[in-house]
PDB file of C-alpha atoms in Angstrom:
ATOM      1  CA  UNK A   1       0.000   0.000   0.000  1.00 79.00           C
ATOM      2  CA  UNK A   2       2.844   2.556   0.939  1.00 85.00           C
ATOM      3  CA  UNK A   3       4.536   1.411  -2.083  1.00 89.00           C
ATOM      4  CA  UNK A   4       1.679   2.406  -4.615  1.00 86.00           C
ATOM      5  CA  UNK A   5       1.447   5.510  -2.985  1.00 86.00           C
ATOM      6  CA  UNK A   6       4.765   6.707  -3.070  1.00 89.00           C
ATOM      7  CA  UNK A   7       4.379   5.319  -6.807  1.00 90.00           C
ATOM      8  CA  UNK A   8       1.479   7.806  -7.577  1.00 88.00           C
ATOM      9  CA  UNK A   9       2.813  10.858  -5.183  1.00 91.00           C
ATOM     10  CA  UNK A  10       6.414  10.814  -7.082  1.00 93.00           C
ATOM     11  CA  UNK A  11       5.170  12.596 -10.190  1.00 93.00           C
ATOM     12  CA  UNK A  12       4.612  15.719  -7.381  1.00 92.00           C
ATOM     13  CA  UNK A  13       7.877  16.049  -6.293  1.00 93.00           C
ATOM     14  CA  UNK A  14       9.483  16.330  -9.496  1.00 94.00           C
ATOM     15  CA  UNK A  15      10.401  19.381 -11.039  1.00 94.00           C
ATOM     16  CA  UNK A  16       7.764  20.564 -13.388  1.00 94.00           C
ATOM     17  CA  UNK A  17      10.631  21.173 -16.235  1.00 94.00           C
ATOM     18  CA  UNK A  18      12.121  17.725 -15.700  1.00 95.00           C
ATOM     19  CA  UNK A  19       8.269  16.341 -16.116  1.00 95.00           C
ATOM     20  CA  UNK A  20       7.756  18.478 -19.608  1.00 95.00           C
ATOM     21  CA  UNK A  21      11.018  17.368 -20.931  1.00 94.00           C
ATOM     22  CA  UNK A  22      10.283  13.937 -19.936  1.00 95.00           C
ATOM     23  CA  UNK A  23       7.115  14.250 -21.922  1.00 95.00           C
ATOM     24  CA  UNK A  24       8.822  15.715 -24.412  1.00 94.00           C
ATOM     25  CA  UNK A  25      10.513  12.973 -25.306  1.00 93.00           C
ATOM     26  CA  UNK A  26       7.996  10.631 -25.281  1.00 95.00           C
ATOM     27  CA  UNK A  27       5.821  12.506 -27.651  1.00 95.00           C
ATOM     28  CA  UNK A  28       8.284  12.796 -30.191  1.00 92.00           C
ATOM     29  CA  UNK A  29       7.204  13.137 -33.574  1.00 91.00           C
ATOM     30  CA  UNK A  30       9.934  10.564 -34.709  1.00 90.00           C
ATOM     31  CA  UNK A  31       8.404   7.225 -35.160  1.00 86.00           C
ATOM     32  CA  UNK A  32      11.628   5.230 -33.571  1.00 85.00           C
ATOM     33  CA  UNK A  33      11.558   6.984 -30.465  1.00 85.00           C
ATOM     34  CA  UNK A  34       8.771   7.604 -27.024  1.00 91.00           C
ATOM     35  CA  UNK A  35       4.920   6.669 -27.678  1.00 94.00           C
ATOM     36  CA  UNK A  36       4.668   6.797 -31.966  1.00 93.00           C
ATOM     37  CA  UNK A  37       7.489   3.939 -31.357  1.00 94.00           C
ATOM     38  CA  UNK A  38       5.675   1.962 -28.909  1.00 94.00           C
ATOM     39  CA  UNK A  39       2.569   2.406 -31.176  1.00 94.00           C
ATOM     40  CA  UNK A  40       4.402   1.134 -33.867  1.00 93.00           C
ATOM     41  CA  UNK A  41       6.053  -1.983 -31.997  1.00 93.00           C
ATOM     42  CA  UNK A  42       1.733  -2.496 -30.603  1.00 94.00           C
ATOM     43  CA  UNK A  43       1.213  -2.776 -34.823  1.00 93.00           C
ATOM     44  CA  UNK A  44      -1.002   0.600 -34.110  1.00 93.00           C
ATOM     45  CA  UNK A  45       1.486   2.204 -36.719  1.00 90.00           C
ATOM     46  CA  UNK A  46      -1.340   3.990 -38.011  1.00 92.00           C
ATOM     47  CA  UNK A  47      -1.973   5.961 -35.166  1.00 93.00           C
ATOM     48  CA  UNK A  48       1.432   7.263 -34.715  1.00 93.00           C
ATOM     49  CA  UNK A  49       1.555  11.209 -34.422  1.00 92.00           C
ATOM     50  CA  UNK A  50       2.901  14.676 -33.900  1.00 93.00           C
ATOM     51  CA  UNK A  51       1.757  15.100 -30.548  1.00 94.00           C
ATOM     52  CA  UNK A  52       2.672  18.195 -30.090  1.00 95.00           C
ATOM     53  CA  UNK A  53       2.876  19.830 -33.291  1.00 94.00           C
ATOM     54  CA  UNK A  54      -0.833  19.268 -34.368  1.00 94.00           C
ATOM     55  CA  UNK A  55      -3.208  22.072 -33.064  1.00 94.00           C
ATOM     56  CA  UNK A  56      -5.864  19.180 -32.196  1.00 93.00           C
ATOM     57  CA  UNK A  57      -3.716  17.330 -30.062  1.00 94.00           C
ATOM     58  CA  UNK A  58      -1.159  20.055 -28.908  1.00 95.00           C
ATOM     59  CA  UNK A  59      -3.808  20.817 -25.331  1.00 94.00           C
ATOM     60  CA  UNK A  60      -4.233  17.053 -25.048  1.00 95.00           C
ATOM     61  CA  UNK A  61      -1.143  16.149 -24.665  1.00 95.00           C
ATOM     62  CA  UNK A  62      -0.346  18.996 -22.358  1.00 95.00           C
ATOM     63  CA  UNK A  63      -2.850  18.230 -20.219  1.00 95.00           C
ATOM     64  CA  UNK A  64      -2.161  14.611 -19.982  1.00 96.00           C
ATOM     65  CA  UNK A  65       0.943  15.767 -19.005  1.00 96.00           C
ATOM     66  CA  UNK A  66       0.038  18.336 -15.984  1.00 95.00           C
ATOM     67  CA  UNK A  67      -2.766  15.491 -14.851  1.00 95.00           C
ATOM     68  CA  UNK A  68       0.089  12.818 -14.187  1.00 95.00           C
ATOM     69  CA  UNK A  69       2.143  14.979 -12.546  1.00 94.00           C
ATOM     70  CA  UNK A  70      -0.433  16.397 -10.138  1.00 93.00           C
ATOM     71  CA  UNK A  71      -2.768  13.557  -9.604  1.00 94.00           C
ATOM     72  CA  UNK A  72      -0.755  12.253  -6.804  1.00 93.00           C
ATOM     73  CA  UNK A  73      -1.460  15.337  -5.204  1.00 94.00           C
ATOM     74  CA  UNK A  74      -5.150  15.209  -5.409  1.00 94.00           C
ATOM     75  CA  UNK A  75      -4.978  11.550  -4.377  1.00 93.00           C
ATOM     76  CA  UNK A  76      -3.152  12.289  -1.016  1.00 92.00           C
ATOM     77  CA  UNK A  77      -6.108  14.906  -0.128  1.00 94.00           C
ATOM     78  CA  UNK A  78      -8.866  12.266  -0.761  1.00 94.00           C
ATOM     79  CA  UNK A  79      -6.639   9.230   1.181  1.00 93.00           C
ATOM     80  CA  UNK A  80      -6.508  11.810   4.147  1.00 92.00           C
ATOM     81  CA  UNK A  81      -9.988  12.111   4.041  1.00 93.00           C
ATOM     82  CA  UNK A  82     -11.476   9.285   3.297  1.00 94.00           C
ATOM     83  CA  UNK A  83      -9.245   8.239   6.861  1.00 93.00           C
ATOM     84  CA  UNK A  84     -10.972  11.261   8.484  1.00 92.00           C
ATOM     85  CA  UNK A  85     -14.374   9.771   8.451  1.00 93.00           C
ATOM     86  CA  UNK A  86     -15.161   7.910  11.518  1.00 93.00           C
ATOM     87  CA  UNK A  87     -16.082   4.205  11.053  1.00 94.00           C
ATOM     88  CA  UNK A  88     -18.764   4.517  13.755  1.00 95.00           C
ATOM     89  CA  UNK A  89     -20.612   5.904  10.818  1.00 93.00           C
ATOM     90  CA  UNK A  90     -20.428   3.370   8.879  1.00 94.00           C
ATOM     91  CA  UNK A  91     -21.517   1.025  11.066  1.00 94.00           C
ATOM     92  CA  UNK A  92     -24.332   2.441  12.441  1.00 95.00           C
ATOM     93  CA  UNK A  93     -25.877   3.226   8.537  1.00 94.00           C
ATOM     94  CA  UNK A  94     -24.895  -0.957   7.773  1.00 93.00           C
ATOM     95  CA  UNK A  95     -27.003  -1.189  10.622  1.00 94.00           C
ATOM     96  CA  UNK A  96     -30.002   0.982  10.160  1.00 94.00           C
ATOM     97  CA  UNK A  97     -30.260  -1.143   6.617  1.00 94.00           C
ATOM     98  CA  UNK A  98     -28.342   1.621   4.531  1.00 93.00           C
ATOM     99  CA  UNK A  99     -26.675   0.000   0.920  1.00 95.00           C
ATOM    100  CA  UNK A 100     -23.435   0.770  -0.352  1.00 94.00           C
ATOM    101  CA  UNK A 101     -24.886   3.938  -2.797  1.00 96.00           C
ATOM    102  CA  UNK A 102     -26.550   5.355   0.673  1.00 95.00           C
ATOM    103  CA  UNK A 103     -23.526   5.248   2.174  1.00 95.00           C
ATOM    104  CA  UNK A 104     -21.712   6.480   0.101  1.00 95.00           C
ATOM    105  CA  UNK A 105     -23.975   9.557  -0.935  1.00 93.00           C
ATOM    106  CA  UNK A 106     -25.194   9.619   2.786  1.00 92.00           C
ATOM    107  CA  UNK A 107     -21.991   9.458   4.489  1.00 92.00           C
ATOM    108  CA  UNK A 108     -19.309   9.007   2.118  1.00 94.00           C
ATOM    109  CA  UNK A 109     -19.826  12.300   0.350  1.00 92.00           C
ATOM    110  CA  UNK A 110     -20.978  14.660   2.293  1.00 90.00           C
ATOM    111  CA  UNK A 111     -17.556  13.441   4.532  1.00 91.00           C
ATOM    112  CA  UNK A 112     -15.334  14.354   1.736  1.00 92.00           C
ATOM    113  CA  UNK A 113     -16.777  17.603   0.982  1.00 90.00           C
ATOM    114  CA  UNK A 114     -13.504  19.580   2.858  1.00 90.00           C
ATOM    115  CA  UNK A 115     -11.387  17.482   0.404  1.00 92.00           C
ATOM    116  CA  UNK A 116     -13.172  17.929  -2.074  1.00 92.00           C
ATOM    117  CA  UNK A 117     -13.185  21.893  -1.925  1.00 90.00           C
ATOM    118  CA  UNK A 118      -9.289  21.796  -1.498  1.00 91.00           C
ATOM    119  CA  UNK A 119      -8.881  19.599  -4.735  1.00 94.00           C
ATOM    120  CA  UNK A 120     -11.161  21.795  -6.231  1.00 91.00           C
ATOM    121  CA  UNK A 121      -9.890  24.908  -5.522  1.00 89.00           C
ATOM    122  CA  UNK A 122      -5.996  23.916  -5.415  1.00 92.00           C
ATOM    123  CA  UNK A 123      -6.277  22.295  -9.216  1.00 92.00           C
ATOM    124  CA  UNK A 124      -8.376  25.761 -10.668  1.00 89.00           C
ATOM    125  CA  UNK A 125      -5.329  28.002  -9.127  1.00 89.00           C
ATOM    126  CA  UNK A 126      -3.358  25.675 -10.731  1.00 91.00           C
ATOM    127  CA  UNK A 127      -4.710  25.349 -14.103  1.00 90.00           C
ATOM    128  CA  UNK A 128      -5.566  29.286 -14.600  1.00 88.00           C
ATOM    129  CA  UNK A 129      -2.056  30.033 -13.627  1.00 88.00           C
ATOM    130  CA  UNK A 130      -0.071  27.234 -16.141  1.00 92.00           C
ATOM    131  CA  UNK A 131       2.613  27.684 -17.623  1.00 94.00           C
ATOM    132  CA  UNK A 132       6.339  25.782 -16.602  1.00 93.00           C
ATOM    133  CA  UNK A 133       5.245  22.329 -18.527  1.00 93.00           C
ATOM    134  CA  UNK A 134       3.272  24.593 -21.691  1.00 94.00           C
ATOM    135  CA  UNK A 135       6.484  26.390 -22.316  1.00 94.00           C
ATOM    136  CA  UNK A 136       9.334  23.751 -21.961  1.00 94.00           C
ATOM    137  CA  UNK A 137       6.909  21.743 -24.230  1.00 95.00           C
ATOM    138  CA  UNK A 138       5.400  24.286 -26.800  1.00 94.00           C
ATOM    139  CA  UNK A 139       5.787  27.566 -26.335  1.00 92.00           C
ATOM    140  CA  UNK A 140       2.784  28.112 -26.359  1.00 91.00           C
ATOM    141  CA  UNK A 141       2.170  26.797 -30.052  1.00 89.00           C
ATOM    142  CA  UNK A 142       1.735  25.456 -32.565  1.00 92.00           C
ATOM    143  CA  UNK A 143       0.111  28.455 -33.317  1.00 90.00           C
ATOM    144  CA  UNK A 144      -1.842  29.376 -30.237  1.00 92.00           C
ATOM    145  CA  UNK A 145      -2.905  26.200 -29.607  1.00 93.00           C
ATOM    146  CA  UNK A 146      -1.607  25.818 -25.787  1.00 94.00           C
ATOM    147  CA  UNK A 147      -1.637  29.624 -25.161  1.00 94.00           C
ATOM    148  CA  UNK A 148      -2.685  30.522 -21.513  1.00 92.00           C
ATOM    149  CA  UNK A 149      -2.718  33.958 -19.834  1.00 92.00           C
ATOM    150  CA  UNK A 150       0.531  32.947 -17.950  1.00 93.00           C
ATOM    151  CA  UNK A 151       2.142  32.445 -21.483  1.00 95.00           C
ATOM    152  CA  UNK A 152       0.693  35.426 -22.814  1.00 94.00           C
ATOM    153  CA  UNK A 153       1.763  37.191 -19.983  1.00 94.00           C
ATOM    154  CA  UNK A 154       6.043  36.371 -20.564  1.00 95.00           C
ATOM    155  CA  UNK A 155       5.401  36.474 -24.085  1.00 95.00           C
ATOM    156  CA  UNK A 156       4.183  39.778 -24.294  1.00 95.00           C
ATOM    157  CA  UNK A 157       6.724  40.958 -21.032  1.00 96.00           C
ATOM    158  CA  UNK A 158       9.876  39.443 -21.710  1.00 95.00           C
ATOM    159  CA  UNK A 159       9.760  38.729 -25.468  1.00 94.00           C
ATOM    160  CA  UNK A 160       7.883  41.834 -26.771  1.00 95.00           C
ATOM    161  CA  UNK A 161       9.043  44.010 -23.907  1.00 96.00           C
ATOM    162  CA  UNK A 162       5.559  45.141 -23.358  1.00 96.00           C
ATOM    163  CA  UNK A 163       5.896  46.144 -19.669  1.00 96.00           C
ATOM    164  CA  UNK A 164       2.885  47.817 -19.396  1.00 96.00           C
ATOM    165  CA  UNK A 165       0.358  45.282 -20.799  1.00 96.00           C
ATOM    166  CA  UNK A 166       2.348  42.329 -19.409  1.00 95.00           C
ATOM    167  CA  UNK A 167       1.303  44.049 -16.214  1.00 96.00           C
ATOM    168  CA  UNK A 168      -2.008  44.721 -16.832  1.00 96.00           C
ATOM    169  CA  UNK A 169      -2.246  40.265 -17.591  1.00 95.00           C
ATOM    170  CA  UNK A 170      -0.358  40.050 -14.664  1.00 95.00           C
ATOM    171  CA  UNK A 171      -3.363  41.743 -12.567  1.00 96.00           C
ATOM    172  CA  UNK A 172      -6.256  40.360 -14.634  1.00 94.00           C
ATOM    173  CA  UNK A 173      -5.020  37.257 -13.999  1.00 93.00           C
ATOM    174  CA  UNK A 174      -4.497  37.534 -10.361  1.00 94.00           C
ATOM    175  CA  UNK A 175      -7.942  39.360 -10.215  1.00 95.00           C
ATOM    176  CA  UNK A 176      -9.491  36.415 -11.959  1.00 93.00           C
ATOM    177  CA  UNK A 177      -7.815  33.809  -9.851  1.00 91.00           C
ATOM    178  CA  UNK A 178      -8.890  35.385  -6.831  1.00 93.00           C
ATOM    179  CA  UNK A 179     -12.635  35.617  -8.188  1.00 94.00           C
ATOM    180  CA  UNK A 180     -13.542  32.379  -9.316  1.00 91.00           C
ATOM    181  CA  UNK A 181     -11.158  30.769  -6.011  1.00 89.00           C
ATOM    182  CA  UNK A 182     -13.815  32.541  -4.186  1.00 92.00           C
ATOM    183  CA  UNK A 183     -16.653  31.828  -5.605  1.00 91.00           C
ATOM    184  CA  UNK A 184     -15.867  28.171  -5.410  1.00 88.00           C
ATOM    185  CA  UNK A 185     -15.002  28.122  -2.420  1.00 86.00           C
ATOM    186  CA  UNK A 186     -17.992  29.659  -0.978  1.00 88.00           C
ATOM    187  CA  UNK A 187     -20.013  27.479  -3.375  1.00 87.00           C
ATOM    188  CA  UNK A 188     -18.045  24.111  -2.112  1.00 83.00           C
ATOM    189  CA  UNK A 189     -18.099  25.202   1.381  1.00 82.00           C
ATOM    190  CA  UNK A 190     -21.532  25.039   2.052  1.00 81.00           C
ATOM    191  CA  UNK A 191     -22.017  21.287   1.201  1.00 75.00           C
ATOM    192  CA  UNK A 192     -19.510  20.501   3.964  1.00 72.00           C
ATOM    193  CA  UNK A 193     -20.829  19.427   7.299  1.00 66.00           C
ATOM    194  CA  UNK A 194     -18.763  18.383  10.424  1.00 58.00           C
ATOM    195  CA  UNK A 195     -17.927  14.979  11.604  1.00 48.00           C
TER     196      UNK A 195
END
């Protein structure tokens, strides 16, 4: 059990850079190298690609990327509190004649409501603010294809020397951030009940 967990949690503790130019490499256009070679060696030649060079696939890939990585994280949060609930509770719904759906939306649930708010919340600050595994992967591209307001922001700061607007991203983004963090949070919060 500790071993699968440190297996899922290890993704988390690497450095997102190291993780995109992992991924990198495995989505390699070449067909003798990463997953177009492993398609090829499954006889799936045909659905060899250019992961990240083709507009359609360019996000996907990115965010199959950003969920591996972070997954573990989101994992620990629910493991903590699925541990939280007391087993009393359990118990006494087996007892009063309760199935495994009641439980679970009776007790289950309404019990994991703190975790879920935290996942919820941590992993929309987290996506709104991307950008260390979209630029070591793709710039941004092709074309505009994995563009977020974080990449937007250094493009238009650092490579166009736009201080002013690169600022003005800068504070819509933190403005927007702090919005919807809110407003989910107050929404999640008030499914949560107390042990």
């Amino acid at each position: 059990r500790d071993f699968l967990r440190s297996i899922f949690f290890a993704p988390a503790v690497v450095s997102p850079l190291i993780v995109a130019f992992l991924w990198q490499y495995i989505y390699t256009p070449f067909d003798d190298g990463g997953l177009n070679a492993v398609l090829g060696g499954l006889g799936l030649g045909a659905l060899r690609h250019d992961w990240l060079g083709d507009p359609a696939t360019a996000i996907w890939a990115v965010i199959t990327v950003v969920v591996w990585q972070y997954v573990g994280i989101s994992m620990a949060i629910f493991l903590s509190g699925l541990q939280g609930i007391p087993v009393e509770l359990y118990e006494a719904a087996e007892l009063d004649g309760a199935n495994t759906v009641q439980r679970f939306f009776n007790i289950t649930r309404p019990m994991l409501a703190p975790a879920i708010t935290i996942n919820l919340v941590l992993s929309l600050i987290a996506a709104l603010k991307l950008f260390d595994q979209i630029w070591a992967m793709t710039n941004g591209g092709p074309g505009f294809a994995t563009e977020t307001l974080s990449t937007v922001l250094f493009k238009q700061t650092f490579v166009f020397g736009r201080y002013g607007y690169g600022t003005a991203i800068a504070l819509a983004l933190t403005l927007l951030v702090m919005v919807f963090a809110l407003v989910q949070l107050t929404v999640l919060r008030r499914q949560e009940i107390e042990a």
